mmCIF file of C-alpha atoms in Angstrom:
data_model
loop_
_atom_site.group_PDB
_atom_site.id
_atom_site.type_symbol
_atom_site.label_atom_id
_atom_site.label_comp_id
_atom_site.label_asym_id
_atom_site.label_seq_id
_atom_site.Cartn_x
_atom_site.Cartn_y
_atom_site.Cartn_z
ATOM 1 C CA MET A 1 19.405 -35.278 16.134
ATOM 2 C CA ASN A 2 20.292 -33.119 19.092
ATOM 3 C CA GLU A 3 18.170 -30.378 20.608
ATOM 4 C CA SER A 4 19.850 -27.456 18.833
ATOM 5 C CA ASN A 5 19.336 -29.047 15.353
ATOM 6 C CA ARG A 6 15.687 -29.674 16.118
ATOM 7 C CA GLU A 7 15.300 -26.035 17.231
ATOM 8 C CA LEU A 8 16.990 -24.785 14.073
ATOM 9 C CA LEU A 9 14.741 -27.060 11.938
ATOM 10 C CA ARG A 10 11.709 -25.713 13.765
ATOM 11 C CA LEU A 11 12.758 -22.110 13.163
ATOM 12 C CA ARG A 12 13.333 -22.711 9.481
ATOM 13 C CA LYS A 13 9.862 -24.269 9.212
ATOM 14 C CA TRP A 14 8.347 -21.216 10.946
ATOM 15 C CA ALA A 15 10.232 -18.870 8.533
ATOM 16 C CA HIS A 16 9.006 -20.895 5.558
ATOM 17 C CA GLY A 17 5.451 -20.836 6.861
ATOM 18 C CA LEU A 18 5.545 -17.159 7.488
ATOM 19 C CA PHE A 19 7.001 -16.570 4.034
ATOM 20 C CA VAL A 20 4.032 -18.517 2.448
ATOM 21 C CA LEU A 21 1.536 -16.686 4.600
ATOM 22 C CA LEU A 22 3.005 -13.250 3.694
ATOM 23 C CA VAL A 23 2.903 -14.099 0.002
ATOM 24 C CA VAL A 24 -0.707 -15.127 0.209
ATOM 25 C CA LEU A 25 -1.582 -12.017 2.250
ATOM 26 C CA LEU A 26 0.266 -9.809 -0.306
ATOM 27 C CA LEU A 27 -1.652 -11.302 -3.204
ATOM 28 C CA ALA A 28 -4.924 -11.024 -1.296
ATOM 29 C CA LYS A 29 -4.153 -7.339 -0.539
ATOM 30 C CA VAL A 30 -3.339 -6.584 -4.247
ATOM 31 C CA LEU A 31 -6.611 -8.302 -5.314
ATOM 32 C CA TRP A 32 -8.612 -6.525 -2.564
ATOM 33 C CA GLU A 33 -7.256 -3.051 -3.499
ATOM 34 C CA SER A 34 -7.833 -3.718 -7.253
ATOM 35 C CA VAL A 35 -11.504 -4.601 -6.623
ATOM 36 C CA ASN A 36 -11.923 -1.628 -4.313
ATOM 37 C CA PHE A 37 -10.412 0.714 -6.879
ATOM 38 C CA ALA A 38 -12.549 -0.721 -9.705
ATOM 39 C CA PHE A 39 -15.753 -0.195 -7.506
ATOM 40 C CA TYR A 40 -14.539 3.309 -6.603
ATOM 41 C CA VAL A 41 -14.090 4.201 -10.265
ATOM 42 C CA ARG A 42 -17.482 2.656 -11.284
ATOM 43 C CA ASN A 43 -19.347 4.458 -8.444
ATOM 44 C CA THR A 44 -17.644 7.758 -9.165
ATOM 45 C CA MET A 45 -18.388 7.543 -12.899
ATOM 46 C CA GLU A 46 -22.034 6.660 -12.282
ATOM 47 C CA ASN A 47 -22.554 9.494 -9.887
ATOM 48 C CA ASP A 48 -20.534 12.227 -11.597
ATOM 49 C CA PRO A 49 -18.663 11.261 -14.775
ATOM 50 C CA SER A 50 -16.658 14.506 -14.703
ATOM 51 C CA ALA A 51 -15.247 13.762 -11.228
ATOM 52 C CA MET A 52 -12.785 11.074 -12.479
ATOM 53 C CA GLN A 53 -10.085 12.970 -14.173
ATOM 54 C CA LEU A 54 -6.502 11.885 -13.915
ATOM 55 C CA GLY A 55 -4.093 14.816 -13.504
ATOM 56 C CA PRO A 56 -0.508 14.952 -14.828
ATOM 57 C CA MET A 57 0.971 13.795 -11.485
ATOM 58 C CA ASP A 58 -1.553 11.044 -10.646
ATOM 59 C CA ILE A 59 0.175 8.313 -12.601
ATOM 60 C CA PRO A 60 3.760 9.053 -11.479
ATOM 61 C CA MET A 61 2.531 9.231 -7.846
ATOM 62 C CA ALA A 62 0.804 5.863 -8.187
ATOM 63 C CA ALA A 63 3.832 4.395 -9.790
ATOM 64 C CA VAL A 64 6.215 5.571 -7.092
ATOM 65 C CA VAL A 65 3.917 4.428 -4.270
ATOM 66 C CA LEU A 66 3.456 1.030 -5.942
ATOM 67 C CA ALA A 67 7.182 0.650 -6.503
ATOM 68 C CA TYR A 68 7.887 1.442 -2.868
ATOM 69 C CA ARG A 69 5.320 -0.975 -1.608
ATOM 70 C CA ILE A 70 6.458 -3.747 -3.895
ATOM 71 C CA GLY A 71 10.057 -3.014 -3.063
ATOM 72 C CA MET A 72 9.445 -3.191 0.709
ATOM 73 C CA ALA A 73 7.436 -6.409 0.383
ATOM 74 C CA ALA A 74 10.054 -7.992 -1.982
ATOM 75 C CA VAL A 75 12.974 -7.247 0.353
ATOM 76 C CA ALA A 76 11.074 -8.512 3.383
ATOM 77 C CA LEU A 77 10.231 -11.710 1.482
ATOM 78 C CA MET A 78 13.858 -12.176 0.382
ATOM 79 C CA ILE A 79 15.022 -11.842 3.991
ATOM 80 C CA LEU A 80 12.479 -14.486 5.109
ATOM 81 C CA ARG A 81 13.341 -16.778 2.264
ATOM 82 C CA SER A 82 17.088 -16.515 3.199
ATOM 83 C CA LEU A 83 16.272 -17.388 6.746
ATOM 84 C CA TRP A 84 14.894 -20.844 5.801
ATOM 85 C CA THR A 85 17.095 -21.641 2.757
ATOM 86 C CA GLU A 86 20.489 -20.598 4.029
ATOM 87 C CA GLU A 87 22.585 -22.595 6.477
ATOM 88 C CA THR A 88 22.836 -19.580 8.799
ATOM 89 C CA PRO A 89 20.949 -16.288 9.099
ATOM 90 C CA PHE A 90 24.169 -14.459 9.795
ATOM 91 C CA LEU A 91 25.148 -13.534 6.251
ATOM 92 C CA MET A 92 26.125 -10.228 4.881
ATOM 93 C CA LYS A 93 23.490 -10.429 2.125
ATOM 94 C CA ILE A 94 20.778 -10.541 4.819
ATOM 95 C CA VAL A 95 22.423 -7.605 6.582
ATOM 96 C CA ARG A 96 22.473 -5.588 3.329
ATOM 97 C CA ARG A 97 18.817 -6.483 2.628
ATOM 98 C CA MET A 98 17.819 -5.394 6.140
ATOM 99 C CA LYS A 99 19.661 -2.070 5.741
ATOM 100 C CA ALA A 100 18.022 -1.545 2.327
ATOM 101 C CA LEU A 101 14.639 -2.192 3.895
ATOM 102 C CA ALA A 102 15.423 0.328 6.658
ATOM 103 C CA LEU A 103 16.416 2.893 4.056
ATOM 104 C CA VAL A 104 13.254 2.311 1.997
ATOM 105 C CA LEU A 105 11.084 2.639 5.144
ATOM 106 C CA ALA A 106 12.923 5.866 6.155
ATOM 107 C CA LEU A 107 12.609 7.433 2.721
ATOM 108 C CA TYR A 108 8.959 6.432 1.978
ATOM 109 C CA GLU A 109 7.243 9.330 3.720
ATOM 110 C CA PRO A 110 9.596 12.118 2.571
ATOM 111 C CA CYS A 111 9.330 10.856 -1.054
ATOM 112 C CA LEU A 112 5.550 10.663 -0.834
ATOM 113 C CA ARG A 113 5.347 14.117 0.655
ATOM 114 C CA LEU A 114 7.581 15.487 -2.060
ATOM 115 C CA LEU A 115 5.425 13.995 -4.744
ATOM 116 C CA ILE A 116 2.332 15.522 -3.072
ATOM 117 C CA TYR A 117 4.083 18.862 -3.001
ATOM 118 C CA TRP A 118 4.937 18.613 -6.709
ATOM 119 C CA GLN A 119 1.411 17.521 -7.504
ATOM 120 C CA VAL A 120 -0.066 20.548 -5.693
ATOM 121 C CA ARG A 121 2.467 22.807 -7.394
ATOM 122 C CA VAL A 122 1.656 21.530 -10.829
ATOM 123 C CA THR A 123 -2.113 20.928 -10.603
ATOM 124 C CA GLY A 124 -3.145 23.013 -7.636
ATOM 125 C CA ALA A 125 -4.758 19.957 -5.898
ATOM 126 C CA THR A 126 -3.948 16.446 -4.776
ATOM 127 C CA ASN A 127 -6.007 13.212 -4.589
ATOM 128 C CA VAL A 128 -3.840 11.752 -1.935
ATOM 129 C CA ASN A 129 -5.134 11.632 1.617
ATOM 130 C CA TRP A 130 -2.088 11.245 3.985
ATOM 131 C CA GLY A 131 -3.781 10.813 7.325
ATOM 132 C CA ALA A 132 -0.836 9.411 9.242
ATOM 133 C CA ALA A 133 1.192 11.625 11.584
ATOM 134 C CA PRO A 134 4.588 12.705 10.284
ATOM 135 C CA GLY A 135 7.375 10.264 11.010
ATOM 136 C CA VAL A 136 5.312 7.137 11.417
ATOM 137 C CA LEU A 137 7.730 4.887 9.609
ATOM 138 C CA LEU A 138 10.925 6.253 11.027
ATOM 139 C CA PRO A 139 10.739 4.220 14.274
ATOM 140 C CA ALA A 140 10.186 1.084 12.130
ATOM 141 C CA ALA A 141 13.171 1.983 10.022
ATOM 142 C CA ALA A 142 15.309 2.521 13.175
ATOM 143 C CA VAL A 143 14.268 -0.905 14.531
ATOM 144 C CA VAL A 144 15.041 -2.642 11.208
ATOM 145 C CA TYR A 145 18.401 -0.881 11.010
ATOM 146 C CA CYS A 146 19.252 -1.838 14.582
ATOM 147 C CA LEU A 147 18.351 -5.445 13.847
ATOM 148 C CA ALA A 148 20.659 -5.310 10.739
ATOM 149 C CA LEU A 149 23.467 -4.106 13.043
ATOM 150 C CA VAL A 150 22.803 -7.067 15.379
ATOM 151 C CA PHE A 151 22.940 -9.400 12.484
ATOM 152 C CA GLN A 152 26.159 -7.778 11.189
ATOM 153 C CA TYR A 153 27.664 -8.396 14.638
ATOM 154 C CA GLY A 154 26.545 -11.974 14.399
ATOM 155 C CA VAL A 155 28.250 -12.267 11.014
ATOM 156 C CA ILE A 156 31.511 -10.980 12.570
ATOM 157 C CA LEU A 157 31.215 -13.493 15.519
ATOM 158 C CA GLN A 158 30.435 -16.330 13.236
ATOM 159 C CA THR A 159 33.462 -15.488 11.064
ATOM 160 C CA GLN A 160 35.725 -15.366 14.095
ATOM 161 C CA ALA A 161 34.317 -18.748 15.328
ATOM 162 C CA ASP A 162 34.868 -20.313 11.832
ATOM 163 C CA GLU A 163 38.486 -19.036 11.719
ATOM 164 C CA THR A 164 39.138 -20.365 15.241
ATOM 165 C CA LEU A 165 38.038 -23.853 14.232
#
């Protein structure tokens, strides 16, 4: 086995290990947040039972935020899985997934802020504490999109090389 094949095998093993680590961390995060939420509800109900009232926008907001987070994690995990299972990382499906991840990252904050606006308009208050500065995820989205363009260029170069052979 030559040096480039060993390097490729090593990179695939790293991608596989990172995939497994991220899946374990994602499951631990979900478990941790579930336990924290359960303790929050229990403590709130013990101290002031009237304090825990769900408004008409709380469930849709939680569903959208959960869908976004699960979507981002799923796309990132699909990209990592493709890196170790496919023959080459320069595939259009990886490029599409990276562009989708960039779009989801770019739209996360505006969608959340729109939901908060609707919640305040409907109920007069919000339970969401958005402490991050505006535009926090936009640089990450730009980086992921630029990486997608690099991968797209790699797809074109690989296609040209395959046609030449």
